[in-house]
Tab-separated table of C-alpha atoms and ligand atoms in Angstrom:
chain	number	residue	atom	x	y	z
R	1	UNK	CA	108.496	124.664	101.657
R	2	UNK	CA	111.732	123.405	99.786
R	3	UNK	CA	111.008	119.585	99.804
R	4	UNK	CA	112.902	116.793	98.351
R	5	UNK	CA	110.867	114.018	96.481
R	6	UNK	CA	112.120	110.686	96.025
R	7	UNK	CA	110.724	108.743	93.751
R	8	UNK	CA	108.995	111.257	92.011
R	9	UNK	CA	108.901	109.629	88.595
R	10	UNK	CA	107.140	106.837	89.830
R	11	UNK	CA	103.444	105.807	89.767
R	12	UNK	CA	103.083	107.254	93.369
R	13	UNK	CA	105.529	109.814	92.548
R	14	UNK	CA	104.427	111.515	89.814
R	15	UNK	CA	100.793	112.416	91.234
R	16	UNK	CA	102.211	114.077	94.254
R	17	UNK	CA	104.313	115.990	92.381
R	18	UNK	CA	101.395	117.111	90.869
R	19	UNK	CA	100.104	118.036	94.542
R	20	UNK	CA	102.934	119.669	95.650
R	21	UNK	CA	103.357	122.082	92.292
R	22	UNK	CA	99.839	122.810	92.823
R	23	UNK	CA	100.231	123.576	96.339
R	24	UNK	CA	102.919	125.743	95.320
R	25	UNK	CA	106.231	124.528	96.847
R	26	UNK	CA	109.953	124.381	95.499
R	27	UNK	CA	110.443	120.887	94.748
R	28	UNK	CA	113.702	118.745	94.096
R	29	UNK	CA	113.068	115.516	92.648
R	30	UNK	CA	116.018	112.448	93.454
R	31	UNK	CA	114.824	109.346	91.104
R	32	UNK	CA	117.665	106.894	90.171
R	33	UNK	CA	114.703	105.601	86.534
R	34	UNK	CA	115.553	102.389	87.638
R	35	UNK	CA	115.654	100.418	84.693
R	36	UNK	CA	113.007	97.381	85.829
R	37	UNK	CA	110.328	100.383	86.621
R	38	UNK	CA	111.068	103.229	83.608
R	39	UNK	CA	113.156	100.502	80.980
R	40	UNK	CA	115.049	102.918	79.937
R	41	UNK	CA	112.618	105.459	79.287
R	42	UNK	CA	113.850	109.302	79.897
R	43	UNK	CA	111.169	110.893	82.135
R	44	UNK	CA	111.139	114.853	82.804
R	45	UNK	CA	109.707	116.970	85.479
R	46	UNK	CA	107.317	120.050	84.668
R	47	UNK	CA	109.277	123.083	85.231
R	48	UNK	CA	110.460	124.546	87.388
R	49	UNK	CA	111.185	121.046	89.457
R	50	UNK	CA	114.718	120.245	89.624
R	51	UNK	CA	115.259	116.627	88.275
R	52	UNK	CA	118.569	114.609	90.099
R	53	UNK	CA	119.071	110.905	88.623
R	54	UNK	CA	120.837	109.380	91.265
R	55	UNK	CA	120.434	106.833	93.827
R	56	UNK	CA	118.940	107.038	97.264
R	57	UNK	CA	121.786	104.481	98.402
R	58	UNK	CA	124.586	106.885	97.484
R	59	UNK	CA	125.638	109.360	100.684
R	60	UNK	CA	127.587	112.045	98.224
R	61	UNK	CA	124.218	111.874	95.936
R	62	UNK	CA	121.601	111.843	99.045
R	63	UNK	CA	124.093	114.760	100.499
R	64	UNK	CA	123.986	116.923	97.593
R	65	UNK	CA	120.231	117.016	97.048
R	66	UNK	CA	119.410	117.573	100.483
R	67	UNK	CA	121.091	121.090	100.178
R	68	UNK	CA	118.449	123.902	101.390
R	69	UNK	CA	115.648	121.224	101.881
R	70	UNK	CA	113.107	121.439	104.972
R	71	UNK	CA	111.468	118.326	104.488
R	72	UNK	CA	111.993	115.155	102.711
R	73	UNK	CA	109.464	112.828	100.860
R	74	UNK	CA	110.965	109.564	100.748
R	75	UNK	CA	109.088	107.349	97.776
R	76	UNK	CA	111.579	105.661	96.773
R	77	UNK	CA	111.345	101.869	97.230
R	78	UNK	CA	111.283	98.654	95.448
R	79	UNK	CA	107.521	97.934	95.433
R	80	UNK	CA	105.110	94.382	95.253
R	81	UNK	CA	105.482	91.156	96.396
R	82	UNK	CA	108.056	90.494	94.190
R	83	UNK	CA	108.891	87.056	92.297
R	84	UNK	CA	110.694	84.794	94.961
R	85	UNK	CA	113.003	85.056	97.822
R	86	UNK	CA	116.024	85.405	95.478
R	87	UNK	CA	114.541	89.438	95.433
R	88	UNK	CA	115.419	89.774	99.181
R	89	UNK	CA	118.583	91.297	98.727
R	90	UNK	CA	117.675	93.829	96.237
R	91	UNK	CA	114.245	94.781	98.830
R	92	UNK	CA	116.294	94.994	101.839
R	93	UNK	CA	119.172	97.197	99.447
R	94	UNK	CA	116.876	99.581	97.655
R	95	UNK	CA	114.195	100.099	100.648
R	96	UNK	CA	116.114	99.558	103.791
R	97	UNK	CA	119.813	100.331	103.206
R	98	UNK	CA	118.454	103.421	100.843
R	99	UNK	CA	116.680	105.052	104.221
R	100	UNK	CA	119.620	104.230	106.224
R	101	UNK	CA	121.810	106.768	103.737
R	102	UNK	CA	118.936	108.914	103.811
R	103	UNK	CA	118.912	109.548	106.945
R	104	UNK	CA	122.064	110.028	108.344
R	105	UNK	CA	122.623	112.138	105.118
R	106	UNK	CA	119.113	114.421	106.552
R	107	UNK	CA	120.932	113.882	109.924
R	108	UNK	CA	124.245	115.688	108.599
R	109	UNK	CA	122.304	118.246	106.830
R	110	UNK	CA	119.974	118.956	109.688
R	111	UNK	CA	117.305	118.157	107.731
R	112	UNK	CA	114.142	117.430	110.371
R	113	UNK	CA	110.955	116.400	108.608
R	114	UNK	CA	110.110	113.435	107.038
R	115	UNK	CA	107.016	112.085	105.273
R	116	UNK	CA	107.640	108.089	104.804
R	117	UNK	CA	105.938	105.811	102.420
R	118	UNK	CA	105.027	102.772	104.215
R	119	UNK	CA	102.483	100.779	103.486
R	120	UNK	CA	99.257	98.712	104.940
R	121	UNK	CA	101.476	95.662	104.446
R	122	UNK	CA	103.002	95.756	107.506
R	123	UNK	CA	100.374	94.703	109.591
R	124	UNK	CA	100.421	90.899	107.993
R	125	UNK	CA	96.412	89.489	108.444
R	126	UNK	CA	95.432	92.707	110.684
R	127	UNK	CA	92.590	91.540	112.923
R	128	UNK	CA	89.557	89.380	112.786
R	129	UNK	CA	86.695	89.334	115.230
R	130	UNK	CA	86.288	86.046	116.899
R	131	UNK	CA	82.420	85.115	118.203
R	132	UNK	CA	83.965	84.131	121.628
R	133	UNK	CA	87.551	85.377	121.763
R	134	UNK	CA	86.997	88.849	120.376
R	135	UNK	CA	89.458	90.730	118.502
R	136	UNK	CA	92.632	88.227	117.788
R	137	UNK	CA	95.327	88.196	115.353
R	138	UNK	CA	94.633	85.727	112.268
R	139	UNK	CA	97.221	82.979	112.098
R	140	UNK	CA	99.614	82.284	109.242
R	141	UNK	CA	97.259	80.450	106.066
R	142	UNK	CA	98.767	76.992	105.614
R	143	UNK	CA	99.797	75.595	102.117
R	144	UNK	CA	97.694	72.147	102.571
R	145	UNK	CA	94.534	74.512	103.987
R	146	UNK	CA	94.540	76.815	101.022
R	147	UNK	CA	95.077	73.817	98.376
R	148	UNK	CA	92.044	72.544	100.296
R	149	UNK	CA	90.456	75.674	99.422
R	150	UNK	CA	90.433	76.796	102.922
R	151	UNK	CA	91.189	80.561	102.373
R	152	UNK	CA	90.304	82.490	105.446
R	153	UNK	CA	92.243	82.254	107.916
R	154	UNK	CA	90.937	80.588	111.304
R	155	UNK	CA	91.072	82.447	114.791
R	156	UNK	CA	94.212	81.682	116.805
R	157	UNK	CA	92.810	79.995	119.658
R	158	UNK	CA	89.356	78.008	118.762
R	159	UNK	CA	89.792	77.611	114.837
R	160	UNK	CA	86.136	79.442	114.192
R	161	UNK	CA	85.724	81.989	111.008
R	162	UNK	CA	87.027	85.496	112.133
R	163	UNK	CA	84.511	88.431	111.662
R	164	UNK	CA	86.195	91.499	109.350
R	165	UNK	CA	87.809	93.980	111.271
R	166	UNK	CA	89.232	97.962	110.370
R	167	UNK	CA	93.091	97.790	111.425
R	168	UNK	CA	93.481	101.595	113.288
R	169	UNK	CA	97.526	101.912	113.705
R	170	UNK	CA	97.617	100.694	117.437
R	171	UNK	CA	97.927	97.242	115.973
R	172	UNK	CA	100.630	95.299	116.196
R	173	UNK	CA	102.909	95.266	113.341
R	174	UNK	CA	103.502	91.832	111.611
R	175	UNK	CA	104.926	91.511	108.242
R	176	UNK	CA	104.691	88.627	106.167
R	177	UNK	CA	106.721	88.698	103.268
R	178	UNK	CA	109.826	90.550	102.680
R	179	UNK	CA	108.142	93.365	101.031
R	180	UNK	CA	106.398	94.210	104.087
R	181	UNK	CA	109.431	93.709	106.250
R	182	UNK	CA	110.984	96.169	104.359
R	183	UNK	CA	108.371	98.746	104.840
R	184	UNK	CA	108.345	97.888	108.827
R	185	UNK	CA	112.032	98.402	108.974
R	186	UNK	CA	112.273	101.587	106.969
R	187	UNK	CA	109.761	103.027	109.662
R	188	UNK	CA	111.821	101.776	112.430
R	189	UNK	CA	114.804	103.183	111.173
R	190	UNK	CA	113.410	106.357	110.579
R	191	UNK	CA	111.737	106.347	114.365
R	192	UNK	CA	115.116	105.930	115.490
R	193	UNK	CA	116.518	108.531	113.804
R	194	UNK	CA	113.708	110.964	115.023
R	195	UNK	CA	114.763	110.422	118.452
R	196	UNK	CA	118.582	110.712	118.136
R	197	UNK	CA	117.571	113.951	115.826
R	198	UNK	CA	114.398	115.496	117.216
R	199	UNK	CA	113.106	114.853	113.887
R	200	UNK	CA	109.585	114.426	112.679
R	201	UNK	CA	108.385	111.674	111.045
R	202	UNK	CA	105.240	110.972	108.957
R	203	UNK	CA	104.553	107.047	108.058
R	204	UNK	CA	101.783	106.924	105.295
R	205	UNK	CA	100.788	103.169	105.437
R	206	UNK	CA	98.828	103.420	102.278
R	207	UNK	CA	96.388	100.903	101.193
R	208	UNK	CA	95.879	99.426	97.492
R	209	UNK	CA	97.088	102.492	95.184
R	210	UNK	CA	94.994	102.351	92.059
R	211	UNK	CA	94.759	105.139	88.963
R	212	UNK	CA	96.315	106.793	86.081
R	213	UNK	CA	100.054	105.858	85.590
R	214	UNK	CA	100.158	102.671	87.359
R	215	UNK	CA	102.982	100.131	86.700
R	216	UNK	CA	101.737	97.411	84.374
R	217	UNK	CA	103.148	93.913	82.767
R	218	UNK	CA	105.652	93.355	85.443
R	219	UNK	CA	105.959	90.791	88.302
R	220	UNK	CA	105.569	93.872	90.478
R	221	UNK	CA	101.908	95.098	89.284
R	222	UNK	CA	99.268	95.997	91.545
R	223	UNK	CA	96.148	93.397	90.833
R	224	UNK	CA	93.652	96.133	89.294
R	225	UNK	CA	96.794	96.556	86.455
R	226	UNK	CA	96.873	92.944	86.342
R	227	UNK	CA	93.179	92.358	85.595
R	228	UNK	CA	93.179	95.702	83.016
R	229	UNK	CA	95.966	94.412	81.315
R	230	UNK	CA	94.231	91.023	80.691
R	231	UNK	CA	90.839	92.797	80.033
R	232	UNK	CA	92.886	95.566	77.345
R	233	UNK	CA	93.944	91.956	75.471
R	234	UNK	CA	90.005	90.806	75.303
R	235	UNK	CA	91.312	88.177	78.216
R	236	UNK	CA	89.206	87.598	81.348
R	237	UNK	CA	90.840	88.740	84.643
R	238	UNK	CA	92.107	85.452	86.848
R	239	UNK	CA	90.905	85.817	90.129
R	240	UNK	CA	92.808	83.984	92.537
R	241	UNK	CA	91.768	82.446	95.909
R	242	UNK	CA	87.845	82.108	96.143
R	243	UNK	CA	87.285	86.267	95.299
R	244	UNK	CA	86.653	87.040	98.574
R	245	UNK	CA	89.382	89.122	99.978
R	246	UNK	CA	89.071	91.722	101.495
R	247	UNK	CA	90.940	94.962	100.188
R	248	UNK	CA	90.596	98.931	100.113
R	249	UNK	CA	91.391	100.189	96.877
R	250	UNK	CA	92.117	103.845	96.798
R	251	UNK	CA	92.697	106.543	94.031
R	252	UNK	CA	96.486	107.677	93.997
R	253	UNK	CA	95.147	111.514	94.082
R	254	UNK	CA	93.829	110.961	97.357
R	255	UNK	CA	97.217	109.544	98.071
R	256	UNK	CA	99.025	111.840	97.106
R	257	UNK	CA	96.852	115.029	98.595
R	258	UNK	CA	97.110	112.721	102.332
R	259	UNK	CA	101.244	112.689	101.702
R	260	UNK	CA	101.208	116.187	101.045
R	261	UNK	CA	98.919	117.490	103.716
R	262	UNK	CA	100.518	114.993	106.086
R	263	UNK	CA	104.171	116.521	104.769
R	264	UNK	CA	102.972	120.438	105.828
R	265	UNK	CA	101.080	119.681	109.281
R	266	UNK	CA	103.046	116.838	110.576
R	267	UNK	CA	106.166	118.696	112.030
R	268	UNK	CA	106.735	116.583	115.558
R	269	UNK	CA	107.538	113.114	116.526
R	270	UNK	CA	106.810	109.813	115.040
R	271	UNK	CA	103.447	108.689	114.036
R	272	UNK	CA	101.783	106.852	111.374
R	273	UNK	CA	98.584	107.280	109.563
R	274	UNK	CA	96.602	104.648	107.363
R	275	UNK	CA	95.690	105.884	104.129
R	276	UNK	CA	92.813	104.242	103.268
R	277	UNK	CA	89.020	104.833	101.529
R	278	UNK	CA	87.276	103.487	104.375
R	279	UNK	CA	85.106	101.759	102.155
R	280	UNK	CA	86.776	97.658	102.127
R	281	UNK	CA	85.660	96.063	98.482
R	282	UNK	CA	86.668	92.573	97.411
R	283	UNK	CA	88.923	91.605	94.736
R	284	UNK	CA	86.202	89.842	93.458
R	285	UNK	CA	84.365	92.550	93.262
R	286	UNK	CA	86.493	94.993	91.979
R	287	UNK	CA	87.499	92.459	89.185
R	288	UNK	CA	83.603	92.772	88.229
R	289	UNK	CA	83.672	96.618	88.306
R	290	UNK	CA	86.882	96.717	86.068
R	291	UNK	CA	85.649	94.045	83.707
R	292	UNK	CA	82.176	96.198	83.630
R	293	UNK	CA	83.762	99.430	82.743
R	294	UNK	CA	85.674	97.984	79.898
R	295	UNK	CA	82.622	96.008	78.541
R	296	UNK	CA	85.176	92.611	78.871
R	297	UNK	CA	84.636	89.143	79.824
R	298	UNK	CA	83.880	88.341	83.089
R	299	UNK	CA	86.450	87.451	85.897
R	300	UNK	CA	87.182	84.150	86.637
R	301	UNK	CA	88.067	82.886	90.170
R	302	UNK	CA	90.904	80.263	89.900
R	303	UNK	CA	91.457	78.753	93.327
R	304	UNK	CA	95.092	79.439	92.863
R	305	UNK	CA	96.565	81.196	95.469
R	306	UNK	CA	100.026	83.539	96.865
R	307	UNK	CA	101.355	81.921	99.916
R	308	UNK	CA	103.032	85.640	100.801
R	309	UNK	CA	99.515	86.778	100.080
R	310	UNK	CA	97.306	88.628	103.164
R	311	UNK	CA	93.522	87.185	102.958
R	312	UNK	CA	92.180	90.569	104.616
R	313	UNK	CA	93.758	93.903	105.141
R	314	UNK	CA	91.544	97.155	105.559
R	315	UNK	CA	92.210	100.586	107.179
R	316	UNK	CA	90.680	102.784	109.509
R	317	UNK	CA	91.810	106.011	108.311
R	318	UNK	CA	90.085	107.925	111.067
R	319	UNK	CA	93.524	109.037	112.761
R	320	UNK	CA	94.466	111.066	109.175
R	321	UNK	CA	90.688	112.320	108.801
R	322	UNK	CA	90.875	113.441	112.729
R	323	UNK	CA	94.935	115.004	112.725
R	324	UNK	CA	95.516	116.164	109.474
R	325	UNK	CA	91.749	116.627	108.291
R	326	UNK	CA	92.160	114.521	105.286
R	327	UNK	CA	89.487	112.529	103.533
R	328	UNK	CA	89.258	110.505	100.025
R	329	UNK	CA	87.322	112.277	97.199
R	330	UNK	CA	87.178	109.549	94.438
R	331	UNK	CA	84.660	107.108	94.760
R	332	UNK	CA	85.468	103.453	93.508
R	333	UNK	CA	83.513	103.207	90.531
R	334	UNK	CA	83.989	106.651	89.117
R	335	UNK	CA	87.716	105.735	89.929
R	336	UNK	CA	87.459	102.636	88.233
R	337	UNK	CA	86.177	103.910	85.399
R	338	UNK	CA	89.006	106.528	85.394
R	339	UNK	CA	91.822	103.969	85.386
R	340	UNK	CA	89.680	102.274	82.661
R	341	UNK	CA	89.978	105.034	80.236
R	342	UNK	CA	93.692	106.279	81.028
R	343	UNK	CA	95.737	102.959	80.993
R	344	UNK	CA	97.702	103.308	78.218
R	345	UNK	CA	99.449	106.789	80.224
I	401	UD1	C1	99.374	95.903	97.562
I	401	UD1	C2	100.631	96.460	96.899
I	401	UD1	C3	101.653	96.755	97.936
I	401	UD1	C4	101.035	97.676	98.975
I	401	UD1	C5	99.783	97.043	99.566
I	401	UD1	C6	99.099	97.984	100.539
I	401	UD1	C7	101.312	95.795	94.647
I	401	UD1	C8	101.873	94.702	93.807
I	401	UD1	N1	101.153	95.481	95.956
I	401	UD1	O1	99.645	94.642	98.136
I	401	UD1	O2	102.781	97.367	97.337
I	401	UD1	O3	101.970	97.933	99.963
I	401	UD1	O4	98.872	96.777	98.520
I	401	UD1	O5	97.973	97.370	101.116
I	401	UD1	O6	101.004	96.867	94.197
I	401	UD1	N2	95.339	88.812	92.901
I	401	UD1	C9	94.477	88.171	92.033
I	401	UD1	N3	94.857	87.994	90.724
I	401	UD1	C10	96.064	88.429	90.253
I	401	UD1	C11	96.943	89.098	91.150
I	401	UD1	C12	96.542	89.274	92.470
I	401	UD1	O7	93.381	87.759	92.409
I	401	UD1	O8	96.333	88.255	89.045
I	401	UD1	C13	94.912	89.002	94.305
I	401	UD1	C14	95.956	88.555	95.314
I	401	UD1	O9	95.860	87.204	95.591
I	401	UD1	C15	95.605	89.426	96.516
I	401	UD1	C16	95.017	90.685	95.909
I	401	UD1	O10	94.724	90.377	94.550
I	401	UD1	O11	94.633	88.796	97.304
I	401	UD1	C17	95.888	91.899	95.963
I	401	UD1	O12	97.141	91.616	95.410
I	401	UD1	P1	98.223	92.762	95.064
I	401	UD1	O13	97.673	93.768	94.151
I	401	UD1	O14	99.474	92.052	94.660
I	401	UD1	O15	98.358	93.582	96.389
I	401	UD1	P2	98.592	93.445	97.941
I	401	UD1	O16	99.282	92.208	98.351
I	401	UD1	O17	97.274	93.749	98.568
């Protein structure tokens, strides 16, 4: 297939363009190097790929690179929780407003397939399993109940300590911070335009992306580049919260062989897939595993806490394994051990 890859000289990016070369397709790459992710470093796809620098939010730009394109991978995105609200604008401009020109630019060009990077984010605290009400959606975590050290949030109705849960996609949807809005409205907007276009759309809500290449020493780093970078100085990781939450790490080539497969088989309507391990580990844990693999100090658990933060979130990837006969490869410690070795990429 001719596809179009945003974002492909991202973290994300760069590993399915890895997939799709090997999988042999004619790939156009649309990357604007935004300077707070590259800093100003030139970046250069293998040939034959076609590099465009250019913005997703530009319609002559988005129009121009969609020429002779059957499907679209759309990476591009402002990614993390970011530093405080005074981000919103540039979330909402470079995730939400950047679909909205993509699509009605794939709309003129009667382009019909797109593969979406969303993200487990979107469904806020997920679900817990109550002893007596059954499955129920967590409540927001209060300020004065995490400063108490009151991290898990209670369930809804009687207050008692949720069981863990695997979120399938029938959940409800329920963002928390304005990262995850983001995500939620970029699949709503491109589930609109499906049905005004007959288009197809794919939305990957990946879990935690971990592995070679990942984005380090920003505000915007992932927590296993967080704890490597502190381990790489001979610092322990900081651990916030009590360790215990609940996460499912996965290796970006699994990643990027699910938004690849998901980009050739998924050719009608609108539906979304978790991309997950299946195998939940704790931050806690996977601070020990990191700190392990690089012979460093042990982690330490702080107490402090993210207000934005999700205690829990874990996928059921069955729907991908099941539609589009996907399944992870790496296993977490080989993984870990991996990303160990090949930070300094
Ligand atoms: C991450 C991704 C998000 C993605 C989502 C999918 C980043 C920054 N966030 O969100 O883009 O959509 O997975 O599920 O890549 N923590 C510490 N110590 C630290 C930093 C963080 O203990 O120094 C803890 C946090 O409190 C949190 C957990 O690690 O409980 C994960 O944090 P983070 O890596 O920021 O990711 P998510 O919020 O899970």
């Amino acid at each position: 297939m001719n596809i179009l890859l945003t974002g492909g000289a991202g973290f994300i990016g760069r590993h399915v363009l890895a997939e799709l070369i090997a999988r042999r397709h004619s790939i156009r790459v649309l990357d604007s190097l935004r300077a707070d992710v590259h800093h100003g470093r030139r970046w250069s796809p293998p040939e034959p790929v076609e590099l465009v620098v250019g913005d997703v939010r530009d319609a002559a730009t988005c129009d121009a690179v969609l020429d002779g394109i059957d499907a679209v991978i759309h990476l591009a995105a402002k990614v993390g929780l970011g530093v405080d609200v005074s981000d919103t604008p540039d979330y909402v401009s470079s995730n939400d407003y950047g679909t909205a020109e993509l699509l009605a630019a794939m709309a003129r060009a009667k382009v019909g397939r797109l593969t979406l990077a969303s993200s487990m984010v979107v469904y806020g605290e997920g679900i817990g399993l109550c002893a007596v009400h059954g499955a129920v959606t967590p409540g927001p975590r209060l300020d004065h109940a995490m400063a108490a050290g009151r991290f898990e949030p209670p369930c809804p109705v009687c207050g008692e300590t949720l069981a863990p849960a695997m979120v399938p996609e029938s959940v409800a949807t329920d963002p928390r911070n304005v990262y995850a809005t983001t995500k939620l409205a970029q699949e709503l907007l491109s589930s609109n335009w499906a049905r005004v276009t007959g288009g197809s759309v794919a939305a990957m809500r990946y879990h935690n992306v971990y592995g070679p290449g990942m984005p380090r020493d920003t505000p915007y780093a992932g927590v296993a580049a967080i704890f490597l970078s502190s381990l790489r100085k001979g610092l322990a990781p900081q651990v916030f919260e009590d360790g215990g939450q609940r996460r499912d790490f996965i290796h970006v080539r699994d990643i990027a062989a699910a938004t690849v497969l998901a980009t050739e088989r998924h050719a009608s309507g609108v539906r979304a897939f978790n991309v997950g391990s299946g195998t939940p580990r704790t931050v806690g844990d996977m601070a020990v595993a990191l700190a392990a693999a690089l012979d460093g100090p042990s982690p330490i658990v702080t107490g402090k806490y993210r207000l934005a933060d999700v205690r829990h979130i874990v996928a059921d990837s069955q729907r991908l394994r099941d539609e589009l006969g996907w399944s992870a490869t790496t296993e977490f410690a080989s993984g870990m051990k991996e990303l160990a070795g090949s930070f300094d990429h």
